[in-house]
Amino acid sequence: MATKKITPNRYKVPGKETRKLKTFFGGKVPWGKILLFLFIGAMSLGCIYIHDAVLQSPLFDVKTIMIDGLDRVTREEVLAQTGLDKPANIFQLQPQMLEKKLNTHPWIRTTTVKRQLLSTISIKIEEQEPLAIVTIENQADIVINTQGAPFKKYEPAKDNLKALPVISGVDLSQSNNSYLFEGDLFNAVMEVIKIKGFGQIRTILGDENTGILINILNTFHDTGVTDNPGEKDAENQTIIPVKLGFDRFDEKLARARQVQHYMQTNYPDKTISAMDLFSLEKVFVTTEDAAHTIIKKGV
């Protein structure tokens, strides 16, 4: 029986370590990747240097600050609120952050901040428009804007809002983590206060049972009887309470104007001291003569 000769396998798989050494020592180094890495590093260092140079250069300091829309808010308040009362680099300033800072001021409603050219900041401000002062029991008085939203605590010494009407009889409600005035009674108050041409309303009282009562400032000419002889006729002012109820406020205030005109034309020696316009079908007017005798009539 013949014996089969076994020939050993001469093929040998090279190990990974051997191939790496051959690649390295054989001169196949990835120079392209190395050069790209060095280029990116150099560019990064250059950008950092340019960035620091721009932020530290006085060439880009804010030199001009333009502010539009100021009335109650002062320029000094705006500069202090934004930090622009101190030297600042225009590229370090973020317009959105400046807007957020300014919008925290109680008298500022909206703000727009823009960078212009290389050293100019433009600020446009829309201030709150106050409509009335609301008094709430056991709380500080609040100023509301023309939308009926409260925006600040009333500070008589600072705000100078003596000509605004004072509202009472309404309460704050909480909605979405904020406080506001709402409801039919408050809506009726807002409807009355926005009626033009009637005169200066001094106070508005809202009552769930009787409706709206306003006190208006009535101006009339003196009859000529003065304490000092020779003194010219002057204009006197009185406060007239007017009951309006719950509805038809435009019609009722128009009727009140008619009554005022009628009394001034036909009874110049008498003044109106009160009106009841709860119902337009029967209007009651209380008057006073020169001797301050009170007379109540139905019109």
XYZ file of C-alpha atoms in Angstrom:
299
model
C 0.000 0.000 0.000
C 1.484 3.331 -1.091
C 1.884 6.089 1.468
C 0.575 9.561 0.464
C 3.078 12.331 1.017
C 1.613 15.323 2.790
C 3.003 18.665 1.575
C 2.897 21.487 4.157
C 0.934 24.658 3.260
C 3.429 27.337 2.364
C 0.923 30.289 2.412
C 1.057 32.392 5.541
C -1.399 35.188 6.279
C 0.555 38.263 7.397
C -0.492 39.686 10.765
C -2.061 43.134 11.160
C 0.959 44.432 13.023
C 3.281 43.445 10.172
C 1.104 45.222 7.608
C 0.999 48.411 9.660
C 4.762 48.459 9.932
C 5.151 47.924 6.220
C 2.664 50.702 5.462
C 4.440 53.147 7.767
C 8.005 52.282 6.880
C 7.116 51.773 3.260
C 6.335 55.536 2.965
C 2.548 55.355 2.613
C 1.832 58.060 5.287
C -1.544 59.945 4.774
C 0.066 63.332 4.236
C -3.143 64.767 2.794
C -5.039 64.187 6.006
C -2.177 65.585 8.076
C -1.997 68.736 5.963
C -5.778 69.174 6.187
C -5.610 68.828 9.965
C -2.833 71.423 10.169
C -4.756 73.789 7.891
C -7.909 73.565 9.998
C -5.912 74.189 13.157
C -4.238 77.236 11.632
C -7.597 78.612 10.474
C -9.113 78.104 13.925
C -6.250 79.948 15.587
C -6.575 82.726 13.027
C -10.312 83.075 13.609
C -9.797 83.237 17.368
C -7.174 85.925 16.917
C -9.404 87.970 14.581
C -12.395 87.543 16.922
C -10.433 88.792 19.924
C -8.963 91.658 17.892
C -12.436 92.794 16.740
C -13.915 92.647 20.248
C -11.007 94.562 21.756
C -10.643 97.148 19.021
C -11.950 100.642 19.862
C -12.916 100.944 16.203
C -16.038 98.871 16.902
C -17.112 100.578 20.135
C -20.696 101.904 20.177
C -20.470 105.616 19.398
C -24.065 106.506 18.471
C -27.274 105.408 20.238
C -30.530 106.485 18.564
C -33.692 106.117 20.686
C -37.194 106.845 19.346
C -40.579 106.791 21.097
C -39.660 108.177 24.519
C -42.218 110.100 26.548
C -42.458 108.886 30.122
C -39.316 106.774 29.923
C -36.092 108.788 29.953
C -33.004 108.225 27.834
C -30.987 107.672 31.001
C -33.342 104.859 32.059
C -32.960 103.135 28.683
C -29.170 103.345 28.790
C -29.018 102.035 32.358
C -31.505 99.218 31.606
C -29.434 97.984 28.653
C -25.964 98.677 30.079
C -25.262 101.130 27.261
C -24.402 103.795 29.798
C -20.949 102.173 29.777
C -18.533 101.542 26.856
C -19.583 98.527 24.791
C -18.430 96.745 21.637
C -21.168 96.614 19.020
C -20.438 92.974 18.160
C -20.714 91.908 21.793
C -24.250 93.281 22.033
C -27.149 90.948 21.290
C -30.254 92.891 20.130
C -32.690 90.249 21.420
C -31.175 90.354 24.911
C -31.360 94.149 24.943
C -35.033 93.965 23.937
C -35.793 91.549 26.778
C -34.088 93.855 29.277
C -36.034 96.894 28.082
C -39.368 95.054 28.082
C -39.033 94.526 31.839
C -39.510 98.285 32.315
C -43.157 98.807 33.401
C -43.766 101.724 31.036
C -42.342 99.975 27.954
C -44.814 97.876 25.918
C -42.609 96.711 23.022
C -39.035 97.362 21.873
C -37.015 96.863 18.689
C -33.201 97.017 18.816
C -30.987 96.947 15.712
C -27.279 97.319 14.947
C -26.392 99.761 12.187
C -23.075 100.221 10.396
C -20.099 99.565 12.670
C -20.832 101.726 15.722
C -24.542 102.633 15.864
C -27.380 101.119 17.922
C -30.989 101.970 16.981
C -33.731 101.517 19.602
C -37.447 102.008 18.897
C -39.766 101.995 21.911
C -43.549 101.801 22.174
C -44.669 102.928 25.601
C -47.736 101.826 27.498
C -50.789 104.068 27.022
C -52.494 104.442 30.414
C -56.279 104.419 30.416
C -57.332 104.400 34.070
C -56.350 103.660 37.660
C -58.048 100.723 39.380
C -58.439 100.605 43.137
C -58.727 97.197 44.790
C -59.521 96.676 48.449
C -56.476 95.753 50.559
C -54.155 96.039 47.536
C -52.107 98.733 45.844
C -53.758 100.763 43.084
C -53.036 99.498 39.565
C -52.681 101.318 36.224
C -54.337 99.671 33.203
C -53.604 100.328 29.523
C -56.030 100.890 26.653
C -56.500 97.124 26.311
C -57.609 96.918 29.944
C -54.488 95.027 31.020
C -52.759 95.992 34.297
C -49.107 96.875 33.752
C -47.815 98.622 36.879
C -48.524 99.708 40.422
C -49.763 103.273 40.633
C -47.175 105.608 42.146
C -48.737 109.090 42.497
C -45.425 110.853 43.132
C -43.848 109.453 39.943
C -46.618 108.688 37.472
C -48.454 112.042 37.268
C -51.779 110.484 36.242
C -54.180 112.731 38.124
C -56.338 113.312 35.027
C -57.115 109.596 34.595
C -60.425 108.193 35.867
C -60.347 105.959 38.918
C -62.206 102.637 38.671
C -63.502 100.724 41.672
C -65.769 97.725 42.256
C -63.914 95.267 39.989
C -61.543 92.453 40.960
C -58.488 90.820 39.456
C -58.638 87.308 38.022
C -55.753 84.903 37.473
C -55.281 83.351 34.043
C -52.172 81.601 32.629
C -49.949 82.701 35.515
C -50.914 86.364 35.043
C -53.484 88.663 36.612
C -56.088 90.550 34.606
C -59.510 92.169 34.818
C -62.362 90.385 33.073
C -66.090 89.739 33.214
C -69.262 91.519 32.103
C -68.978 94.251 34.725
C -65.417 95.156 33.754
C -66.323 95.058 30.054
C -69.134 97.519 30.788
C -66.669 99.798 32.595
C -64.309 99.667 29.602
C -67.180 100.502 27.251
C -68.098 103.591 29.272
C -64.565 104.866 29.696
C -63.860 104.753 25.951
C -66.863 106.909 24.999
C -65.563 110.215 23.639
C -67.004 113.697 23.827
C -68.882 113.474 27.094
C -66.411 115.171 29.375
C -63.864 114.214 31.945
C -64.903 111.158 33.942
C -63.314 111.313 37.366
C -64.456 108.014 38.890
C -66.291 104.883 37.739
C -67.948 102.555 40.225
C -69.031 99.123 39.072
C -71.681 97.240 41.023
C -73.052 93.803 40.181
C -76.559 94.849 41.298
C -76.928 98.473 40.190
C -74.543 98.682 37.238
C -72.266 101.632 36.457
C -72.116 104.902 38.371
C -69.772 107.622 37.082
C -68.729 110.957 38.524
C -68.080 113.498 35.787
C -66.437 116.901 35.991
C -68.999 119.581 35.079
C -67.731 122.992 34.014
C -70.108 125.941 33.951
C -69.869 129.716 33.795
C -70.418 131.699 36.951
C -73.619 133.783 37.221
C -71.633 136.916 37.970
C -72.023 136.848 41.744
C -68.494 136.832 43.179
C -66.938 137.436 46.537
C -64.741 140.223 45.111
C -66.511 143.033 43.233
C -65.000 143.732 39.823
C -63.741 140.163 39.457
C -64.366 138.701 35.979
C -66.667 135.747 35.384
C -64.797 132.537 35.913
C -65.464 128.887 35.202
C -66.496 126.767 38.144
C -66.243 123.011 38.347
C -68.480 120.551 40.114
C -68.673 116.763 40.269
C -71.920 115.213 39.004
C -72.810 111.592 39.842
C -74.517 109.875 36.898
C -76.214 106.457 37.154
C -75.950 104.501 33.893
C -77.130 101.008 34.747
C -75.878 98.112 32.617
C -76.401 98.985 28.934
C -77.080 101.560 26.192
C -74.256 103.726 27.465
C -73.828 105.744 24.246
C -77.516 106.678 24.195
C -77.566 107.532 27.875
C -74.504 109.754 27.732
C -75.914 111.486 24.650
C -79.113 112.120 26.615
C -77.061 113.471 29.506
C -75.399 115.964 27.146
C -78.822 117.087 25.943
C -79.975 117.622 29.511
C -76.841 119.605 30.334
C -77.278 121.836 27.291
C -80.965 122.368 28.072
C -80.271 123.364 31.650
C -77.456 125.753 30.733
C -79.624 127.412 28.079
C -82.920 127.703 29.918
C -81.876 127.710 33.582
C -78.453 129.395 33.767
C -78.970 130.121 37.466
C -79.251 126.439 38.270
C -76.655 123.686 38.186
C -77.063 119.934 37.865
C -75.992 118.051 40.973
C -76.969 114.491 39.940
C -78.491 112.435 37.090
C -80.219 109.069 37.088
C -80.095 107.484 33.623
C -80.709 103.902 34.691
C -83.717 103.943 32.339
C -83.911 106.168 29.270
C -87.709 106.168 29.513
C -87.529 108.144 32.762
C -84.513 110.340 33.481
C -84.225 112.020 36.877
C -82.171 115.190 37.297
C -81.312 116.874 40.579
C -80.453 120.590 40.401
C -79.319 123.333 42.730
C -80.116 127.037 42.453
C -77.904 129.906 43.497
C -79.060 129.454 47.084
C -78.076 125.753 46.882
C -81.698 124.595 47.208
C -81.942 121.035 45.923
C -84.716 120.360 43.396
C -85.404 116.888 41.943
C -87.213 116.595 38.624
C -88.153 113.832 36.222
C -87.414 114.457 32.565
